[in-house]
CSV table of C-alpha atoms and ligand atoms in Angstrom, one decimal:
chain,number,residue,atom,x,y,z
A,1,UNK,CA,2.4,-20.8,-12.0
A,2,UNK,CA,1.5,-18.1,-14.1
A,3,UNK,CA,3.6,-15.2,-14.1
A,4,UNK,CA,2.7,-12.1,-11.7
A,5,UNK,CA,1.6,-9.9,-15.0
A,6,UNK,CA,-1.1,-12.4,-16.1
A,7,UNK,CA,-2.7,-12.0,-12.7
A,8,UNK,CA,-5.8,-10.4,-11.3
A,9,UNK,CA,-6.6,-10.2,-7.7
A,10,UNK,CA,-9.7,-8.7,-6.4
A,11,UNK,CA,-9.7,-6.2,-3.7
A,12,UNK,CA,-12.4,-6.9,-2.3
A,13,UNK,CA,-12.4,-10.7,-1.4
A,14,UNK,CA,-8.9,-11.9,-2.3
A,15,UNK,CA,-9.8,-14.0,-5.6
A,16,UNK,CA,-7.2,-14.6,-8.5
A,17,UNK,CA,-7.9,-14.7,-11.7
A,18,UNK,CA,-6.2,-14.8,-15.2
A,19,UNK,CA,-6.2,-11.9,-17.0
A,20,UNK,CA,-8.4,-11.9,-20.3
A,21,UNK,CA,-7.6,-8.9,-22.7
A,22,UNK,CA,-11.2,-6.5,-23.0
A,23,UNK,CA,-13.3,-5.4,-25.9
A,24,UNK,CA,-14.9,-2.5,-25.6
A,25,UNK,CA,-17.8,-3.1,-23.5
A,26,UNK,CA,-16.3,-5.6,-21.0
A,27,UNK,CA,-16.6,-4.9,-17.8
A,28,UNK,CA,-14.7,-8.0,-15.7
A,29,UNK,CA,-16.6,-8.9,-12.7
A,30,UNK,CA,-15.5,-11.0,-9.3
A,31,UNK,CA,-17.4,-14.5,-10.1
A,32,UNK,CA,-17.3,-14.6,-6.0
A,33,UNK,CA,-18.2,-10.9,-4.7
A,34,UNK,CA,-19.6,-9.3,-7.7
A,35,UNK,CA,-17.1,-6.5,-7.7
A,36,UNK,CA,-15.5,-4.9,-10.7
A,37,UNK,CA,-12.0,-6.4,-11.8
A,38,UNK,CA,-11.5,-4.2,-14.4
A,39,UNK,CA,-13.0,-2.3,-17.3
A,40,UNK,CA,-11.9,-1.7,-20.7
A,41,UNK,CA,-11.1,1.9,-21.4
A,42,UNK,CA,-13.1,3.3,-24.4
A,43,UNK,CA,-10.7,6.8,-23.9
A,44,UNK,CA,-7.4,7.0,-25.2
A,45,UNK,CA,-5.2,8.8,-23.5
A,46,UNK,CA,-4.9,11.8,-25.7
A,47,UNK,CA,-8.8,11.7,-24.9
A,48,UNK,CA,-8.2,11.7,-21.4
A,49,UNK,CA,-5.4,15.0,-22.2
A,50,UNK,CA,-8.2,17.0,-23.6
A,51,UNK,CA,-10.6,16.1,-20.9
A,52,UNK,CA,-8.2,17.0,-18.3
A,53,UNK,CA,-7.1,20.4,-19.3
A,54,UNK,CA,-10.8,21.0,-20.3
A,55,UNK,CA,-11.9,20.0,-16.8
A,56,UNK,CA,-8.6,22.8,-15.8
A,57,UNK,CA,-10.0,25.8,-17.4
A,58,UNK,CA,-13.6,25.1,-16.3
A,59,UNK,CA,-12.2,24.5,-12.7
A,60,UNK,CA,-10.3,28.0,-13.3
A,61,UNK,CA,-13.3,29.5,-14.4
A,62,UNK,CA,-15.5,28.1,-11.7
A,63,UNK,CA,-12.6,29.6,-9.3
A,64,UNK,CA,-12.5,33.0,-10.6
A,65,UNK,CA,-16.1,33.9,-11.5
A,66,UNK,CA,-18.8,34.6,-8.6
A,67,UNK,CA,-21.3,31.6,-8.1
A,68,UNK,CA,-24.8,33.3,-7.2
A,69,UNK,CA,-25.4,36.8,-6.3
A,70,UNK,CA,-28.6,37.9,-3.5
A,71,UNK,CA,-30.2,40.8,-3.6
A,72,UNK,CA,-32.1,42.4,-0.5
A,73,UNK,CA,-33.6,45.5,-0.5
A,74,UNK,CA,-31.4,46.9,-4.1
A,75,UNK,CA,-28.8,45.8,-1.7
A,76,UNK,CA,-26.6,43.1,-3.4
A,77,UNK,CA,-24.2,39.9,-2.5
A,78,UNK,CA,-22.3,37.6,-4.2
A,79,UNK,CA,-19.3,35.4,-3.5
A,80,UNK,CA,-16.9,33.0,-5.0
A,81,UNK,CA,-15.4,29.5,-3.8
A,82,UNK,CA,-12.6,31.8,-2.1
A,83,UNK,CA,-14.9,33.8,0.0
A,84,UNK,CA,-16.9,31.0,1.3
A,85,UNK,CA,-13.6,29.9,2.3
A,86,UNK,CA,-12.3,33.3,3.9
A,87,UNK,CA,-15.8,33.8,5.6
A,88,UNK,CA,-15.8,30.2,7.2
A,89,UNK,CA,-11.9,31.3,8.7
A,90,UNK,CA,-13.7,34.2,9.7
A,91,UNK,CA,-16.1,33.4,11.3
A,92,UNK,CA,-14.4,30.4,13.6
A,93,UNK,CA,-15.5,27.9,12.0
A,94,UNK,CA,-11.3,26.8,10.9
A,95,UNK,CA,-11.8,23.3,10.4
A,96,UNK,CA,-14.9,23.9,8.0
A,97,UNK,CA,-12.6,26.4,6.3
A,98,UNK,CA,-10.0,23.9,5.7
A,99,UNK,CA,-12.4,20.8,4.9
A,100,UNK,CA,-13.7,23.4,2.0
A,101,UNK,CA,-10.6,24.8,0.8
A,102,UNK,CA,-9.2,21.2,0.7
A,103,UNK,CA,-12.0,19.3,-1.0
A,104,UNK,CA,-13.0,21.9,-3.2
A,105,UNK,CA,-9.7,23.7,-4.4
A,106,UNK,CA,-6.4,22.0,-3.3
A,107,UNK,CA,-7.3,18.2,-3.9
A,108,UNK,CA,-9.0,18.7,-7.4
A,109,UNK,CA,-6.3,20.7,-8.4
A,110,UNK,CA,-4.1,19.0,-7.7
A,111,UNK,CA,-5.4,15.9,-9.1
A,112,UNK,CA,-5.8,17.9,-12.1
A,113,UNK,CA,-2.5,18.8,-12.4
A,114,UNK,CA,-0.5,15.7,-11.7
A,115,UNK,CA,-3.0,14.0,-14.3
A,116,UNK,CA,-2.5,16.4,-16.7
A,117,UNK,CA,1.7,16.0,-15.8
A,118,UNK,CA,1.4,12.3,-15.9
A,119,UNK,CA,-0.9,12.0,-19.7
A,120,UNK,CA,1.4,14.4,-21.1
A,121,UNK,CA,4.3,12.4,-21.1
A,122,UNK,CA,2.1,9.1,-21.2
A,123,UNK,CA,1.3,10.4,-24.4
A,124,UNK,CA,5.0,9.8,-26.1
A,125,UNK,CA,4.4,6.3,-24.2
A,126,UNK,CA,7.0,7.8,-21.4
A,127,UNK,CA,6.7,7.6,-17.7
A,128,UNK,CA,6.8,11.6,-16.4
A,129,UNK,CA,9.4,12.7,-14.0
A,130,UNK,CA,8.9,11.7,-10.5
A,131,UNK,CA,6.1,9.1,-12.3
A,132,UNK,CA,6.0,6.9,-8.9
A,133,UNK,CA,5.9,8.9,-6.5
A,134,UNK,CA,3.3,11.1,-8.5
A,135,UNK,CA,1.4,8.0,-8.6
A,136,UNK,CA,1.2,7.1,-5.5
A,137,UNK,CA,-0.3,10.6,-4.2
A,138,UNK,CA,-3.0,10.3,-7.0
A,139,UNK,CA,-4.0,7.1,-5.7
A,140,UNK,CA,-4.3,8.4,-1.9
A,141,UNK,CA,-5.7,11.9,-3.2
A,142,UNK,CA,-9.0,9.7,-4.6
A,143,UNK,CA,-11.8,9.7,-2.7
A,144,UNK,CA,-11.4,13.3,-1.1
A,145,UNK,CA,-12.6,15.6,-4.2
A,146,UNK,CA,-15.9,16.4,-3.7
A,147,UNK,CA,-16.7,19.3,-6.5
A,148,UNK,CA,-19.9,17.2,-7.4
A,149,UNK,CA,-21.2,17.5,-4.0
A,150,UNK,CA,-20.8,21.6,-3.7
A,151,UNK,CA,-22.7,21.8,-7.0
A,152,UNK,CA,-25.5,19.6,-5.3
A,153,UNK,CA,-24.6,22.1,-2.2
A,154,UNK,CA,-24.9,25.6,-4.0
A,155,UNK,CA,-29.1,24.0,-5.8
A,156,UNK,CA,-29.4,23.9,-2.2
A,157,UNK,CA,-28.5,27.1,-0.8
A,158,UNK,CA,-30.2,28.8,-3.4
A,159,UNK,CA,-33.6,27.3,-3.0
A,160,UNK,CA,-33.0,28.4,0.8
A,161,UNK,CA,-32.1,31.7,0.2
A,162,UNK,CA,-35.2,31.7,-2.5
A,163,UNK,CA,-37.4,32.5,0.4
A,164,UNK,CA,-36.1,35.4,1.6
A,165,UNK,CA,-34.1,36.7,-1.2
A,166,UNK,CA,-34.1,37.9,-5.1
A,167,UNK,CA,-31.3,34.8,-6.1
A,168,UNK,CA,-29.3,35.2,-9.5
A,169,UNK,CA,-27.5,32.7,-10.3
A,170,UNK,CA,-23.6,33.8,-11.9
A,171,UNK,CA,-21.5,32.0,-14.5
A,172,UNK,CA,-19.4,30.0,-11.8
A,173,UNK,CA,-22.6,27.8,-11.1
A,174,UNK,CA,-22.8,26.9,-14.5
A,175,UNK,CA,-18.9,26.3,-14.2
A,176,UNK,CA,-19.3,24.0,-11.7
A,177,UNK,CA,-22.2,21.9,-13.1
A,178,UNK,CA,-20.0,21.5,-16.3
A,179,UNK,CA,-16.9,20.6,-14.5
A,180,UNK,CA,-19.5,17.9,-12.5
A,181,UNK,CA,-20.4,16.9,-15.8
A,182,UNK,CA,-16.5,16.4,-17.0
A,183,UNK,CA,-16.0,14.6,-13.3
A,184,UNK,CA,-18.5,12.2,-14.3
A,185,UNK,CA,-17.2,11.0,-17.9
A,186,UNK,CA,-13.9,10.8,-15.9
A,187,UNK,CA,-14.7,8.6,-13.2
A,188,UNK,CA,-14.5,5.4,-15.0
A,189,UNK,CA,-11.6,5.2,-15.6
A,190,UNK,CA,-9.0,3.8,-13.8
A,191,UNK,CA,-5.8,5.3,-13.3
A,192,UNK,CA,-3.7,2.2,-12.5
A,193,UNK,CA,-3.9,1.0,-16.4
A,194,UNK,CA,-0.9,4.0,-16.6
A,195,UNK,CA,1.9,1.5,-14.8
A,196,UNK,CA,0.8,-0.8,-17.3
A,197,UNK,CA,0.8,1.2,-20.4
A,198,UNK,CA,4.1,3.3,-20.0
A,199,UNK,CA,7.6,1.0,-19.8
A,200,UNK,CA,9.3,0.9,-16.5
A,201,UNK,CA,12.7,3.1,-17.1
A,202,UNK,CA,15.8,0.9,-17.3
A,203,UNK,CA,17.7,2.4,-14.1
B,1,UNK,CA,-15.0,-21.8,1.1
B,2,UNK,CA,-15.6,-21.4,-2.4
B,3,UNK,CA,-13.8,-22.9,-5.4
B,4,UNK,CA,-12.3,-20.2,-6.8
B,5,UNK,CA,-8.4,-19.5,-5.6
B,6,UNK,CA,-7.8,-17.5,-2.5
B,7,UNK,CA,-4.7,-15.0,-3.0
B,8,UNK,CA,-4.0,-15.9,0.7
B,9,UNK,CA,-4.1,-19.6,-0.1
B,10,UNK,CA,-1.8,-19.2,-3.2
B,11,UNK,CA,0.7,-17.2,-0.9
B,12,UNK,CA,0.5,-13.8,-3.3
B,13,UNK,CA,-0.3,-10.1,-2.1
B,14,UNK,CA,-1.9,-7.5,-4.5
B,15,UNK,CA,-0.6,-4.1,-4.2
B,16,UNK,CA,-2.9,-2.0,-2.3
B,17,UNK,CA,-1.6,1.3,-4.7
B,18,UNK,CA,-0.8,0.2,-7.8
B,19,UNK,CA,-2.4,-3.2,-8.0
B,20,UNK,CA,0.4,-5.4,-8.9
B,21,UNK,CA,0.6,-9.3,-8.1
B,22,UNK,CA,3.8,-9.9,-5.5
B,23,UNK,CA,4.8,-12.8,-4.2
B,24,UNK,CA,4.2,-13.0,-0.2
B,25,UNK,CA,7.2,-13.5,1.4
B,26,UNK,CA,6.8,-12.3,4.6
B,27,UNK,CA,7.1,-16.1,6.1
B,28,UNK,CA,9.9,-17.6,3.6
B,29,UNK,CA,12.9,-19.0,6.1
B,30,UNK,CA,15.2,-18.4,3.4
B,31,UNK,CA,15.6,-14.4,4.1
B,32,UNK,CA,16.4,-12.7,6.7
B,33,UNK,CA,15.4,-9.5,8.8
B,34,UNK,CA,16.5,-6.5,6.1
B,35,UNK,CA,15.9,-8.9,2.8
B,36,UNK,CA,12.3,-9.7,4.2
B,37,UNK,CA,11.5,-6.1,4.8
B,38,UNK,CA,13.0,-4.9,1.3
B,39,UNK,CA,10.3,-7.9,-0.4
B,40,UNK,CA,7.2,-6.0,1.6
B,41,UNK,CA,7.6,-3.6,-0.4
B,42,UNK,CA,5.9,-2.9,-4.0
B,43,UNK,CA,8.9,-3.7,-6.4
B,44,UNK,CA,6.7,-1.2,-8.6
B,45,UNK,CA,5.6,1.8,-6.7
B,46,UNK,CA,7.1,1.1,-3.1
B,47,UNK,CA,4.1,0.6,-1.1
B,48,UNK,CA,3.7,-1.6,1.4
B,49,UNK,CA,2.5,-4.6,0.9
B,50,UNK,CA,-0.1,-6.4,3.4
B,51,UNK,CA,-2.4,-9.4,3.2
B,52,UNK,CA,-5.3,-7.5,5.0
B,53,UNK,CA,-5.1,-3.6,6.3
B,54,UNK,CA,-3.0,-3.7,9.3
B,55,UNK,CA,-5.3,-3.6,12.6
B,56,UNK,CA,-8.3,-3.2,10.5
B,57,UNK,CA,-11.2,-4.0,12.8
B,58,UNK,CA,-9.4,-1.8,15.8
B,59,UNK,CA,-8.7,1.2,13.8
B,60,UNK,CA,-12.4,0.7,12.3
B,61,UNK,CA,-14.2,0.3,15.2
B,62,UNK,CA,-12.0,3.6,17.0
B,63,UNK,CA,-12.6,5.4,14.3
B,64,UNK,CA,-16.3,4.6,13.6
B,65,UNK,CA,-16.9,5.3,17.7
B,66,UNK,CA,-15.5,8.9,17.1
B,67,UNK,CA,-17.1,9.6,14.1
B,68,UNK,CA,-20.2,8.2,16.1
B,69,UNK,CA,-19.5,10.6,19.5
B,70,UNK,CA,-18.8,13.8,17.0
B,71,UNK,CA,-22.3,12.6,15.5
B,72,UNK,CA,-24.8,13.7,18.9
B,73,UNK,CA,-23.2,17.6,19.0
B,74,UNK,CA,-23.8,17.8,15.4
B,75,UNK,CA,-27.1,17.0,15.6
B,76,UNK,CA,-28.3,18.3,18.9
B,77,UNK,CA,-26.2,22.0,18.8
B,78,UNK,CA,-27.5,23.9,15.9
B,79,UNK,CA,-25.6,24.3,12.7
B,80,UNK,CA,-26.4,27.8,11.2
B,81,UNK,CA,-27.5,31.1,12.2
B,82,UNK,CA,-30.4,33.4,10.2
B,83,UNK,CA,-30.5,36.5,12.0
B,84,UNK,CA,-32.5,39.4,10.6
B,85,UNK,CA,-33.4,42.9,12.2
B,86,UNK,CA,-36.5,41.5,14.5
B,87,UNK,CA,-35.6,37.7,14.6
B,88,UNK,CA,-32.7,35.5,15.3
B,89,UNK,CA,-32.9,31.6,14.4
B,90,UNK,CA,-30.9,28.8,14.8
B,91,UNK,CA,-31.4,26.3,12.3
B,92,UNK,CA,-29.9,21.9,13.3
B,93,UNK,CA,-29.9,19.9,10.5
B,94,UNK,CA,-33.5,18.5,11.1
B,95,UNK,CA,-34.9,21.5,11.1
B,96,UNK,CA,-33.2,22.7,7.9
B,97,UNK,CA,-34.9,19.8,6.3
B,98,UNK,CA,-38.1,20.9,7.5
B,99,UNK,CA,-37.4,24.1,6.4
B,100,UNK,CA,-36.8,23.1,2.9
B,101,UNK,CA,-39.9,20.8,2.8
B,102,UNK,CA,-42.1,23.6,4.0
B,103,UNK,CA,-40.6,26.4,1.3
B,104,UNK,CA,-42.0,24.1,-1.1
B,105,UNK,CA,-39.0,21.7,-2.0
B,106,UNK,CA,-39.9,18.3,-0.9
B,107,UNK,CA,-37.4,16.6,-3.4
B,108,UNK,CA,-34.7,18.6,-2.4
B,109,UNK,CA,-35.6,17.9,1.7
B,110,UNK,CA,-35.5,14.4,0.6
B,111,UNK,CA,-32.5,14.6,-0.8
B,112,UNK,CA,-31.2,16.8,2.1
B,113,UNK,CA,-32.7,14.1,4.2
B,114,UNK,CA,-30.6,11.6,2.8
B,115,UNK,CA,-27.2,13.0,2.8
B,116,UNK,CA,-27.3,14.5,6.1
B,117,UNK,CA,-29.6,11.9,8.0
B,118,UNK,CA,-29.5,8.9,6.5
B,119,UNK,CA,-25.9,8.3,4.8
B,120,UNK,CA,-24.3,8.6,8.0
B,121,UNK,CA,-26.8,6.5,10.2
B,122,UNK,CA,-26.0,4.0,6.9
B,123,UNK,CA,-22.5,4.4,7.7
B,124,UNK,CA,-22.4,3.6,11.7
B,125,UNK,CA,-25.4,0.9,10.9
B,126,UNK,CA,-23.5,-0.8,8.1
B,127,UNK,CA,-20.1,-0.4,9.3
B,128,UNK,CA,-20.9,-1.6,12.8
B,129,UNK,CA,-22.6,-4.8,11.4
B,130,UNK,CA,-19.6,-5.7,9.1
B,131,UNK,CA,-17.5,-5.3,11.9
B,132,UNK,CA,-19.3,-7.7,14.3
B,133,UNK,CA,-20.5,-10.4,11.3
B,134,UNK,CA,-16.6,-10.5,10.3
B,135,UNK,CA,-14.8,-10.6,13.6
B,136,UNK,CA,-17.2,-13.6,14.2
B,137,UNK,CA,-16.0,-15.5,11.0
B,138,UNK,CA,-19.5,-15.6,10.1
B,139,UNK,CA,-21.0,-17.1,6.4
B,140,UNK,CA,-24.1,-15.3,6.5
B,141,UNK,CA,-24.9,-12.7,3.5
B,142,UNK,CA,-21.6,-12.6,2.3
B,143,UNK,CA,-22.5,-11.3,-1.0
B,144,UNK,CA,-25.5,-9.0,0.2
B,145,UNK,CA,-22.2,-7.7,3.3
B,146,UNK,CA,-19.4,-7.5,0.5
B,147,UNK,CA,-22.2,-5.1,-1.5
B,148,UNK,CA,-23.1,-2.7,1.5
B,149,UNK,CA,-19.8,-2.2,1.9
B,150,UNK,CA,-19.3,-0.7,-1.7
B,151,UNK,CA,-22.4,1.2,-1.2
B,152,UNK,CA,-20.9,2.8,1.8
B,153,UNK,CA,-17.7,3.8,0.3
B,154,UNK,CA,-19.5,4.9,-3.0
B,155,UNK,CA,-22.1,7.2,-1.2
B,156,UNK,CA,-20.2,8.3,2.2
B,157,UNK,CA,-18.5,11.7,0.8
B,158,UNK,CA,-22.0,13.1,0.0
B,159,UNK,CA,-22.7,13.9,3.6
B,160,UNK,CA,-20.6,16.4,3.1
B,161,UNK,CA,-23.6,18.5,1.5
B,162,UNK,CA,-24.8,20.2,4.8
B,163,UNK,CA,-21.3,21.7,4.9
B,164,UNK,CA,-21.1,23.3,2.0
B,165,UNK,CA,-25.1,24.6,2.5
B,166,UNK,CA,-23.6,26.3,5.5
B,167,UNK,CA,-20.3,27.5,4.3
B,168,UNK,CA,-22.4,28.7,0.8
B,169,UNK,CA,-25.0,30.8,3.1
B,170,UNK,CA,-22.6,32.2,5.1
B,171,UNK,CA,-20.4,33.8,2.6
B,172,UNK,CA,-23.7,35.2,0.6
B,173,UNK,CA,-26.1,36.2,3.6
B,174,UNK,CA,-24.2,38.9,4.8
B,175,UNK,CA,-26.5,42.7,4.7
B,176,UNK,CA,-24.7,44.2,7.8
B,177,UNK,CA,-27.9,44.2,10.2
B,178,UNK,CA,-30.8,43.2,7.9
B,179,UNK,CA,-29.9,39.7,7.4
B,180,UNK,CA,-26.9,37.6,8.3
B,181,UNK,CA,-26.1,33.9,8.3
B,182,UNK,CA,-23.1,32.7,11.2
B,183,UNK,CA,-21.7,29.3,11.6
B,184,UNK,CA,-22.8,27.5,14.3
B,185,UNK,CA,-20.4,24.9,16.1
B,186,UNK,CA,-22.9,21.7,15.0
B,187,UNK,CA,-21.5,22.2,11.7
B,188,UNK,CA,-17.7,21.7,13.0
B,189,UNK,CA,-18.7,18.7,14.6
B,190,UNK,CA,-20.9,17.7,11.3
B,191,UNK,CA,-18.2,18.2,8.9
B,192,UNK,CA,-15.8,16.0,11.4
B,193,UNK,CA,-18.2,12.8,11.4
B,194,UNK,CA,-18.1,13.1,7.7
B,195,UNK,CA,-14.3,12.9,7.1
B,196,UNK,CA,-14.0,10.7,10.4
B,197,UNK,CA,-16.7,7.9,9.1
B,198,UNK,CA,-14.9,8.2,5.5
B,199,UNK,CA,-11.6,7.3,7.5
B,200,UNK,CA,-13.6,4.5,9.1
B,201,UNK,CA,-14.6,3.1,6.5
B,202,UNK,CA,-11.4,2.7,4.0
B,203,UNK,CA,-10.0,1.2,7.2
B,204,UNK,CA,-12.2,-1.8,7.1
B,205,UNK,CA,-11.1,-4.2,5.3
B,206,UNK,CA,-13.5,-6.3,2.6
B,207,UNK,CA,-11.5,-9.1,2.4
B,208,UNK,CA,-12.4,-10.1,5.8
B,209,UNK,CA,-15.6,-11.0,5.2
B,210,UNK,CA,-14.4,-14.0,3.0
B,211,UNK,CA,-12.1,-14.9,5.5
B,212,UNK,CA,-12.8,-17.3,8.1
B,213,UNK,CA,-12.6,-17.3,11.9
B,214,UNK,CA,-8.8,-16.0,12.9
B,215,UNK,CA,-7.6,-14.5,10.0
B,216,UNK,CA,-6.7,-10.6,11.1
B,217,UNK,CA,-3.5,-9.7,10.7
C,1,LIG,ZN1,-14.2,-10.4,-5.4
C,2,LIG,ZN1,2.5,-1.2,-5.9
């Protein structure tokens, strides 16, 4: 038999296959369930370095600057990712709060920053301390970043509040539609090719 | 059964995490209790290792019937509050659509619509079917089943939309006594089904619909 390396199973029905090495293009499908094996990776991983800390300082940004701002009457409001937060906690609605502050700050960030940890060193073709473990949380942290949603969220909200109020929208809209952007040139890619590309330490 | 080799079959286990090939060892005589359980685990990122999701179709199906009892308060008790000086309105998710539709958006109702009203009647629809088709070692549609299932887990986190409408308002509507905008408790419950029939849903596991009759472990 083959040797575990030159193996391919897929997730979603259990069928092995050889590996074949990818041009760019290929996209590897399951001949039995039609689901996708594996893709080649047009981005290198300095590529994926300067995506990632781009995608940081728009996430910043998109943090720090208000979103839209209502007006009533000369009367004014405006609020940031932070305030929908506090004003959820607020106003008992804790579990929203936490849903929010968890999908929109916390898990991004954090998948930001342990990508941006992991690249760095993947760079020098090293594995980054604490690589495994690291690893691991990525992969559980995946599906539960949902920035792309809140931008879909605020065009929402605004055309809402359109009605009833004078709507402006604020640099941290625009933020968030370029960090959607960023998410989306991302998603492709699959994390996993990291074991493969960076050595295993010899302990 | 098709052709085309069967990891089962071939007695090896792909790592759930990191995707690595491992020999399933769980039945060789040759080891004994601690040696078994160290070879269960990924030799690369120390997952785990199972043939199928343990207890998939009973943590599926408690999870989906949650997910499915949190789903009649979030759509019968209102989500959001627009009160004003001379009016106070209590808006469910229906009638935020409606809403929308009649302030002149009808693409963004639809798209309301879709996230809120139809993803998650999707979900409970699609999920429950895969459920019952699988535990029945049933052939029929395996292709067209294996697919639904991907389009569940590719759109289910968009749901989420409503949420964040709410939460948005909220946090801007607030002109002490002219106008406000208060969570309501529907959205509690709304936001719960979401993350509940996301839980659902990685719980199920595709493989069984390849598998024949008596295969959940
Ligand atoms: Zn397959
Ligand atoms: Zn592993």
């Amino acid at each position: 038999m083959a040797s575990p390396e030159a193996l391919l199973i897929c997730e979603h029905c259990d069928t092995v296959y050889r590996r074949r090495a990818l041009v760019r293009g290929d996209v590897a499908r399951c001949a039995c369930c039609d689901a996708e094996l594996e893709r080649h990776h047009a981005l290198s991983v300095n590529a994926m370095l300067a995506l990632i800390l781009t995608a940081f300082i728009v996430f910043v940004q998109a943090n720090m600057w208000p979103i839209v701002t209502l007006g009533l009457n000369g009367q004014h409001s405006s609020t940031t990712l932070w305030g929908m937060i506090v004003a959820m906690w607020r106003e008992q609605a804790g579990v929203v709060s936490v849903l929010v502050a968890a999908t929109l700050f916390f898990f991004p960030l954090m998948k930001m920053s342990l990508l941006g940890w992991l690249l760095w060193f993947a760079r020098a073709g090293r594995r980054a301390p604490g690589f495994r473990q690291l690893m691991v949380t990525l992969h559980y942290l995946g599906p539960w970043t949902m920035s792309e949603v809140f931008v879909l969220g605020a065009l929402v909200a605004i055309v809402k509040a359109h009605t009833y109020f004078d709507v402006t929208p604020d640099p941290g809209i625009y933020a968030y539609a370029a960090l959607t952007l960023l998410i989306t040139i991302f998603a492709g890619v699959d994390l996993r090719q990291l074991w493969d590309e960076t050595p295993e330490p010899l302990a | 059964m098709s052709a085309l080799p069967r990891a089962a079959e071939l007695g090896l286990i792909a790592c759930k995490v990191c995707g690595l090939v491992c020999r399933n060892v769980r039945d060789d005589e040759r080891l004994d209790g601690d040696d078994r359980a160290d070879a269960m685990a990924c030799p690369r990122c120390g997952a785990t290792l199972h043939r199928r999701k343990p207890n998939s179709y009973v943590r599926t199906w408690a999870l989906l019937i949650a997910a499915f009892i949190m789903y009649i308060p979030a759509n019968v008790l209102p989500i959001m509050r627009t009160a004003s000086l001379n009016d106070v309105d209590d808006n469910t998710i229906i009638s935020g659509v409606v809403e929308l539709w009649r302030a002149g958006s009808p693409n963004l109702a639809v798209i309301v619509f879709s996230a809120s009203i139809v993803v998650p009647v999707l979900k409970f629809l699609a999920l429950g079917t895969l459920l019952l088709s699988s535990q029945r070692g049933s052939e029929w549609a395996r292709l067209q089943r294996a697919k639904l299932y991907r389009l569940v887990e590719l759109i289910g986190y968009w749901s989420m939309l409503d949420v964040f409408v709410v939460a948005l308002l909220t946090a801007l509507v607030r002109f002490s006594v002219l106008s406000r905008v208060e969570p309501l408790p529907g959205v509690i419950f709304f936001g719960l089904t979401v993350v509940l029939t996301m839980l659902a849903s990685m719980s199920f596991d595709p493989r069984l619909i390849w598998d024949g009759k008596d295969s959940d472990d």
